[in-house]
Amino acid sequence: MTEQVETSATTRTDGINLSPVAAAKVKSLLEQEGRDDLQLRIAVQPGGCSGLRYQLFFDERTLDGDQVTDFDGVAVVVDRMSVPYLNGATIDFADTIDKQGFTIDNPNATGSCACGDSFH
């Protein structure tokens, strides 16, 4: 069973958040791919220096228990095992001299490794 959640202008604490900048970047990437059947999936997997690692990728699947949130036409999917780790987290997109790519600000992370690729 998939749970559909609509977003509001406030930061959610009971689910994932996607900034307007990140939503625009996802839309742009999907347009480049020429696919309208893909959604952004974010998952938490074991690994990395600190124990857990984020995975962001485009996925055409919807699995049982997925939480799907719509951000202005961009579907973000979180599997049921990752939901507790990502409640209140915000995905953003940075495009500066010193950083480019998707970033995750997660209030549930109590620490991270020096490379910034994993958390605990």
PDB file of N, CA and C in Angstrom, residues 10-78:
ATOM      1  N   THR A  10       5.115  24.940   4.541  1.00  0.00           N
ATOM      2  CA  THR A  10       5.915  24.843   5.750  1.00  0.00           C
ATOM      3  C   THR A  10       6.788  23.597   5.704  1.00  0.00           C
ATOM      4  N   THR A  11       7.815  23.579   6.545  1.00  0.00           N
ATOM      5  CA  THR A  11       8.692  22.425   6.622  1.00  0.00           C
ATOM      6  C   THR A  11       7.995  21.322   7.404  1.00  0.00           C
ATOM      7  N   ARG A  12       7.920  20.159   6.800  1.00  0.00           N
ATOM      8  CA  ARG A  12       7.264  19.012   7.418  1.00  0.00           C
ATOM      9  C   ARG A  12       8.202  18.339   8.412  1.00  0.00           C
ATOM     10  N   THR A  13       7.658  17.875   9.512  1.00  0.00           N
ATOM     11  CA  THR A  13       8.431  17.078  10.455  1.00  0.00           C
ATOM     12  C   THR A  13       8.018  15.615  10.388  1.00  0.00           C
ATOM     13  N   ASP A  14       6.928  15.333   9.656  1.00  0.00           N
ATOM     14  CA  ASP A  14       6.412  13.962   9.558  1.00  0.00           C
ATOM     15  C   ASP A  14       6.702  13.351   8.196  1.00  0.00           C
ATOM     16  N   GLY A  15       7.681  13.880   7.481  1.00  0.00           N
ATOM     17  CA  GLY A  15       8.030  13.353   6.174  1.00  0.00           C
ATOM     18  C   GLY A  15       9.210  14.100   5.603  1.00  0.00           C
ATOM     19  N   ILE A  16       9.498  13.820   4.366  1.00  0.00           N
ATOM     20  CA  ILE A  16      10.618  14.449   3.668  1.00  0.00           C
ATOM     21  C   ILE A  16      10.195  15.811   3.126  1.00  0.00           C
ATOM     22  N   ASN A  17      11.164  16.700   2.936  1.00  0.00           N
ATOM     23  CA  ASN A  17      10.929  18.027   2.355  1.00  0.00           C
ATOM     24  C   ASN A  17      11.828  18.184   1.141  1.00  0.00           C
ATOM     25  N   LEU A  18      11.337  18.853   0.125  1.00  0.00           N
ATOM     26  CA  LEU A  18      12.109  19.131  -1.084  1.00  0.00           C
ATOM     27  C   LEU A  18      12.025  20.626  -1.342  1.00  0.00           C
ATOM     28  N   SER A  19      13.177  21.285  -1.374  1.00  0.00           N
ATOM     29  CA  SER A  19      13.183  22.734  -1.593  1.00  0.00           C
ATOM     30  C   SER A  19      12.716  23.045  -3.014  1.00  0.00           C
ATOM     31  N   PRO A  20      12.208  24.254  -3.240  1.00  0.00           N
ATOM     32  CA  PRO A  20      11.815  24.647  -4.599  1.00  0.00           C
ATOM     33  C   PRO A  20      12.976  24.562  -5.593  1.00  0.00           C
ATOM     34  N   VAL A  21      14.193  24.892  -5.152  1.00  0.00           N
ATOM     35  CA  VAL A  21      15.369  24.813  -6.022  1.00  0.00           C
ATOM     36  C   VAL A  21      15.635  23.357  -6.410  1.00  0.00           C
ATOM     37  N   ALA A  22      15.558  22.455  -5.443  1.00  0.00           N
ATOM     38  CA  ALA A  22      15.770  21.037  -5.723  1.00  0.00           C
ATOM     39  C   ALA A  22      14.662  20.487  -6.623  1.00  0.00           C
ATOM     40  N   ALA A  23      13.420  20.902  -6.389  1.00  0.00           N
ATOM     41  CA  ALA A  23      12.307  20.450  -7.235  1.00  0.00           C
ATOM     42  C   ALA A  23      12.520  20.891  -8.679  1.00  0.00           C
ATOM     43  N   ALA A  24      12.974  22.127  -8.873  1.00  0.00           N
ATOM     44  CA  ALA A  24      13.243  22.622 -10.224  1.00  0.00           C
ATOM     45  C   ALA A  24      14.364  21.833 -10.887  1.00  0.00           C
ATOM     46  N   LYS A  25      15.398  21.479 -10.124  1.00  0.00           N
ATOM     47  CA  LYS A  25      16.511  20.691 -10.672  1.00  0.00           C
ATOM     48  C   LYS A  25      16.042  19.295 -11.058  1.00  0.00           C
ATOM     49  N   VAL A  26      15.227  18.677 -10.208  1.00  0.00           N
ATOM     50  CA  VAL A  26      14.698  17.347 -10.527  1.00  0.00           C
ATOM     51  C   VAL A  26      13.863  17.404 -11.805  1.00  0.00           C
ATOM     52  N   LYS A  27      13.002  18.417 -11.919  1.00  0.00           N
ATOM     53  CA  LYS A  27      12.191  18.576 -13.142  1.00  0.00           C
ATOM     54  C   LYS A  27      13.078  18.718 -14.365  1.00  0.00           C
ATOM     55  N   SER A  28      14.128  19.508 -14.246  1.00  0.00           N
ATOM     56  CA  SER A  28      15.056  19.715 -15.356  1.00  0.00           C
ATOM     57  C   SER A  28      15.737  18.408 -15.757  1.00  0.00           C
ATOM     58  N   LEU A  29      16.187  17.640 -14.780  1.00  0.00           N
ATOM     59  CA  LEU A  29      16.836  16.357 -15.067  1.00  0.00           C
ATOM     60  C   LEU A  29      15.875  15.379 -15.721  1.00  0.00           C
ATOM     61  N   LEU A  30      14.628  15.366 -15.255  1.00  0.00           N
ATOM     62  CA  LEU A  30      13.634  14.471 -15.851  1.00  0.00           C
ATOM     63  C   LEU A  30      13.321  14.875 -17.286  1.00  0.00           C
ATOM     64  N   GLU A  31      13.275  16.182 -17.540  1.00  0.00           N
ATOM     65  CA  GLU A  31      13.049  16.656 -18.909  1.00  0.00           C
ATOM     66  C   GLU A  31      14.202  16.233 -19.812  1.00  0.00           C
ATOM     67  N   GLN A  32      15.435  16.311 -19.317  1.00  0.00           N
ATOM     68  CA  GLN A  32      16.600  15.886 -20.085  1.00  0.00           C
ATOM     69  C   GLN A  32      16.533  14.399 -20.407  1.00  0.00           C
ATOM     70  N   GLU A  33      16.023  13.620 -19.462  1.00  0.00           N
ATOM     71  CA  GLU A  33      15.881  12.177 -19.663  1.00  0.00           C
ATOM     72  C   GLU A  33      14.749  11.855 -20.634  1.00  0.00           C
ATOM     73  N   GLY A  34      13.799  12.791 -20.754  1.00  0.00           N
ATOM     74  CA  GLY A  34      12.652  12.551 -21.624  1.00  0.00           C
ATOM     75  C   GLY A  34      11.698  11.508 -21.071  1.00  0.00           C
ATOM     76  N   ARG A  35      11.670  11.392 -19.738  1.00  0.00           N
ATOM     77  CA  ARG A  35      10.811  10.392 -19.109  1.00  0.00           C
ATOM     78  C   ARG A  35       9.899  11.076 -18.102  1.00  0.00           C
ATOM     79  N   ASP A  36       8.622  10.752 -18.174  1.00  0.00           N
ATOM     80  CA  ASP A  36       7.680  11.311 -17.206  1.00  0.00           C
ATOM     81  C   ASP A  36       7.169  10.241 -16.245  1.00  0.00           C
ATOM     82  N   ASP A  37       7.760   9.035 -16.324  1.00  0.00           N
ATOM     83  CA  ASP A  37       7.333   7.934 -15.458  1.00  0.00           C
ATOM     84  C   ASP A  37       8.279   7.722 -14.285  1.00  0.00           C
ATOM     85  N   LEU A  38       9.271   8.601 -14.122  1.00  0.00           N
ATOM     86  CA  LEU A  38      10.246   8.434 -13.051  1.00  0.00           C
ATOM     87  C   LEU A  38       9.925   9.342 -11.882  1.00  0.00           C
ATOM     88  N   GLN A  39      10.324   8.900 -10.700  1.00  0.00           N
ATOM     89  CA  GLN A  39      10.172   9.687  -9.478  1.00  0.00           C
ATOM     90  C   GLN A  39      11.503   9.654  -8.738  1.00  0.00           C
ATOM     91  N   LEU A  40      11.733  10.651  -7.912  1.00  0.00           N
ATOM     92  CA  LEU A  40      12.962  10.712  -7.130  1.00  0.00           C
ATOM     93  C   LEU A  40      12.790   9.835  -5.896  1.00  0.00           C
ATOM     94  N   ARG A  41      13.660   8.856  -5.765  1.00  0.00           N
ATOM     95  CA  ARG A  41      13.624   7.982  -4.591  1.00  0.00           C
ATOM     96  C   ARG A  41      14.817   8.335  -3.705  1.00  0.00           C
ATOM     97  N   ILE A  42      14.540   8.480  -2.414  1.00  0.00           N
ATOM     98  CA  ILE A  42      15.600   8.672  -1.430  1.00  0.00           C
ATOM     99  C   ILE A  42      15.495   7.543  -0.423  1.00  0.00           C
ATOM    100  N   ALA A  43      16.648   6.947  -0.139  1.00  0.00           N
ATOM    101  CA  ALA A  43      16.683   5.819   0.780  1.00  0.00           C
ATOM    102  C   ALA A  43      17.876   5.972   1.713  1.00  0.00           C
ATOM    103  N   VAL A  44      17.791   5.314   2.838  1.00  0.00           N
ATOM    104  CA  VAL A  44      18.890   5.228   3.787  1.00  0.00           C
ATOM    105  C   VAL A  44      19.338   3.773   3.785  1.00  0.00           C
ATOM    106  N   GLN A  45      20.630   3.576   3.540  1.00  0.00           N
ATOM    107  CA  GLN A  45      21.196   2.228   3.460  1.00  0.00           C
ATOM    108  C   GLN A  45      22.348   2.101   4.449  1.00  0.00           C
ATOM    109  N   PRO A  46      22.604   0.895   4.954  1.00  0.00           N
ATOM    110  CA  PRO A  46      23.786   0.704   5.791  1.00  0.00           C
ATOM    111  C   PRO A  46      25.043   0.947   4.968  1.00  0.00           C
ATOM    112  N   GLY A  47      26.048   1.553   5.589  1.00  0.00           N
ATOM    113  CA  GLY A  47      27.319   1.759   4.894  1.00  0.00           C
ATOM    114  C   GLY A  47      27.948   3.081   5.259  1.00  0.00           C
ATOM    115  N   GLY A  48      29.105   3.320   4.688  1.00  0.00           N
ATOM    116  CA  GLY A  48      29.831   4.558   4.957  1.00  0.00           C
ATOM    117  C   GLY A  48      30.563   4.509   6.279  1.00  0.00           C
ATOM    118  N   CYS A  49      31.353   5.521   6.530  1.00  0.00           N
ATOM    119  CA  CYS A  49      32.174   5.591   7.747  1.00  0.00           C
ATOM    120  C   CYS A  49      31.338   5.665   9.018  1.00  0.00           C
ATOM    121  N   SER A  50      30.169   6.320   8.931  1.00  0.00           N
ATOM    122  CA  SER A  50      29.364   6.557  10.129  1.00  0.00           C
ATOM    123  C   SER A  50      28.210   5.575  10.300  1.00  0.00           C
ATOM    124  N   GLY A  51      28.052   4.645   9.386  1.00  0.00           N
ATOM    125  CA  GLY A  51      27.044   3.607   9.569  1.00  0.00           C
ATOM    126  C   GLY A  51      25.874   3.640   8.603  1.00  0.00           C
ATOM    127  N   LEU A  52      25.433   4.838   8.176  1.00  0.00           N
ATOM    128  CA  LEU A  52      24.300   4.957   7.260  1.00  0.00           C
ATOM    129  C   LEU A  52      24.665   5.898   6.119  1.00  0.00           C
ATOM    130  N   ARG A  53      24.106   5.617   4.956  1.00  0.00           N
ATOM    131  CA  ARG A  53      24.400   6.414   3.765  1.00  0.00           C
ATOM    132  C   ARG A  53      23.105   6.705   3.017  1.00  0.00           C
ATOM    133  N   TYR A  54      23.021   7.907   2.446  1.00  0.00           N
ATOM    134  CA  TYR A  54      21.862   8.280   1.638  1.00  0.00           C
ATOM    135  C   TYR A  54      22.037   7.766   0.210  1.00  0.00           C
ATOM    136  N   GLN A  55      20.922   7.430  -0.406  1.00  0.00           N
ATOM    137  CA  GLN A  55      20.892   7.124  -1.825  1.00  0.00           C
ATOM    138  C   GLN A  55      19.777   7.932  -2.453  1.00  0.00           C
ATOM    139  N   LEU A  56      20.085   8.672  -3.508  1.00  0.00           N
ATOM    140  CA  LEU A  56      19.098   9.412  -4.291  1.00  0.00           C
ATOM    141  C   LEU A  56      19.209   8.915  -5.718  1.00  0.00           C
ATOM    142  N   PHE A  57      18.082   8.519  -6.289  1.00  0.00           N
ATOM    143  CA  PHE A  57      18.090   8.060  -7.672  1.00  0.00           C
ATOM    144  C   PHE A  57      16.686   8.115  -8.237  1.00  0.00           C
ATOM    145  N   PHE A  58      16.610   8.103  -9.558  1.00  0.00           N
ATOM    146  CA  PHE A  58      15.311   8.077 -10.217  1.00  0.00           C
ATOM    147  C   PHE A  58      14.848   6.631 -10.304  1.00  0.00           C
ATOM    148  N   ASP A  59      13.565   6.426 -10.031  1.00  0.00           N
ATOM    149  CA  ASP A  59      13.012   5.075  -9.977  1.00  0.00           C
ATOM    150  C   ASP A  59      11.631   5.081 -10.615  1.00  0.00           C
ATOM    151  N   GLU A  60      11.327   4.040 -11.335  1.00  0.00           N
ATOM    152  CA  GLU A  60       9.998   3.919 -11.934  1.00  0.00           C
ATOM    153  C   GLU A  60       9.080   3.041 -11.092  1.00  0.00           C
ATOM    154  N   ARG A  61       9.663   2.394 -10.082  1.00  0.00           N
ATOM    155  CA  ARG A  61       8.887   1.481  -9.240  1.00  0.00           C
ATOM    156  C   ARG A  61       8.245   2.200  -8.068  1.00  0.00           C
ATOM    157  N   THR A  62       7.140   1.660  -7.608  1.00  0.00           N
ATOM    158  CA  THR A  62       6.536   2.038  -6.341  1.00  0.00           C
ATOM    159  C   THR A  62       6.335   0.745  -5.570  1.00  0.00           C
ATOM    160  N   LEU A  63       6.938   0.660  -4.397  1.00  0.00           N
ATOM    161  CA  LEU A  63       6.905  -0.561  -3.606  1.00  0.00           C
ATOM    162  C   LEU A  63       5.871  -0.476  -2.493  1.00  0.00           C
ATOM    163  N   ASP A  64       5.466  -1.608  -1.999  1.00  0.00           N
ATOM    164  CA  ASP A  64       4.514  -1.673  -0.900  1.00  0.00           C
ATOM    165  C   ASP A  64       5.084  -0.941   0.317  1.00  0.00           C
ATOM    166  N   GLY A  65       4.335  -0.020   0.861  1.00  0.00           N
ATOM    167  CA  GLY A  65       4.758   0.726   2.035  1.00  0.00           C
ATOM    168  C   GLY A  65       5.489   2.016   1.723  1.00  0.00           C
ATOM    169  N   ASP A  66       5.731   2.308   0.441  1.00  0.00           N
ATOM    170  CA  ASP A  66       6.395   3.560   0.075  1.00  0.00           C
ATOM    171  C   ASP A  66       5.557   4.763   0.489  1.00  0.00           C
ATOM    172  N   GLN A  67       6.221   5.812   0.908  1.00  0.00           N
ATOM    173  CA  GLN A  67       5.571   7.093   1.157  1.00  0.00           C
ATOM    174  C   GLN A  67       5.912   7.978  -0.035  1.00  0.00           C
ATOM    175  N   VAL A  68       4.897   8.411  -0.766  1.00  0.00           N
ATOM    176  CA  VAL A  68       5.085   9.253  -1.949  1.00  0.00           C
ATOM    177  C   VAL A  68       4.558  10.644  -1.628  1.00  0.00           C
ATOM    178  N   THR A  69       5.423  11.649  -1.799  1.00  0.00           N
ATOM    179  CA  THR A  69       5.049  13.030  -1.536  1.00  0.00           C
ATOM    180  C   THR A  69       5.211  13.828  -2.809  1.00  0.00           C
ATOM    181  N   ASP A  70       4.207  14.632  -3.137  1.00  0.00           N
ATOM    182  CA  ASP A  70       4.254  15.455  -4.340  1.00  0.00           C
ATOM    183  C   ASP A  70       4.704  16.867  -3.993  1.00  0.00           C
ATOM    184  N   PHE A  71       5.739  17.334  -4.689  1.00  0.00           N
ATOM    185  CA  PHE A  71       6.260  18.686  -4.525  1.00  0.00           C
ATOM    186  C   PHE A  71       6.130  19.388  -5.867  1.00  0.00           C
ATOM    187  N   ASP A  72       5.013  20.076  -6.063  1.00  0.00           N
ATOM    188  CA  ASP A  72       4.794  20.838  -7.287  1.00  0.00           C
ATOM    189  C   ASP A  72       5.039  19.998  -8.534  1.00  0.00           C
ATOM    190  N   GLY A  73       4.483  18.793  -8.536  1.00  0.00           N
ATOM    191  CA  GLY A  73       4.606  17.915  -9.697  1.00  0.00           C
ATOM    192  C   GLY A  73       5.796  16.981  -9.667  1.00  0.00           C
ATOM    193  N   VAL A  74       6.638  17.072  -8.648  1.00  0.00           N
ATOM    194  CA  VAL A  74       7.780  16.168  -8.499  1.00  0.00           C
ATOM    195  C   VAL A  74       7.446  15.159  -7.400  1.00  0.00           C
ATOM    196  N   ALA A  75       7.415  13.892  -7.766  1.00  0.00           N
ATOM    197  CA  ALA A  75       7.125  12.843  -6.786  1.00  0.00           C
ATOM    198  C   ALA A  75       8.414  12.401  -6.115  1.00  0.00           C
ATOM    199  N   VAL A  76       8.420  12.442  -4.771  1.00  0.00           N
ATOM    200  CA  VAL A  76       9.553  11.964  -3.986  1.00  0.00           C
ATOM    201  C   VAL A  76       9.076  10.746  -3.211  1.00  0.00           C
ATOM    202  N   VAL A  77       9.808   9.640  -3.364  1.00  0.00           N
ATOM    203  CA  VAL A  77       9.421   8.364  -2.772  1.00  0.00           C
ATOM    204  C   VAL A  77      10.434   7.973  -1.705  1.00  0.00           C
ATOM    205  N   VAL A  78       9.917   7.558  -0.544  1.00  0.00           N
ATOM    206  CA  VAL A  78      10.755   7.061   0.552  1.00  0.00           C
ATOM    207  C   VAL A  78      10.198   5.704   0.960  1.00  0.00           C
TER     208      VAL A  78
END
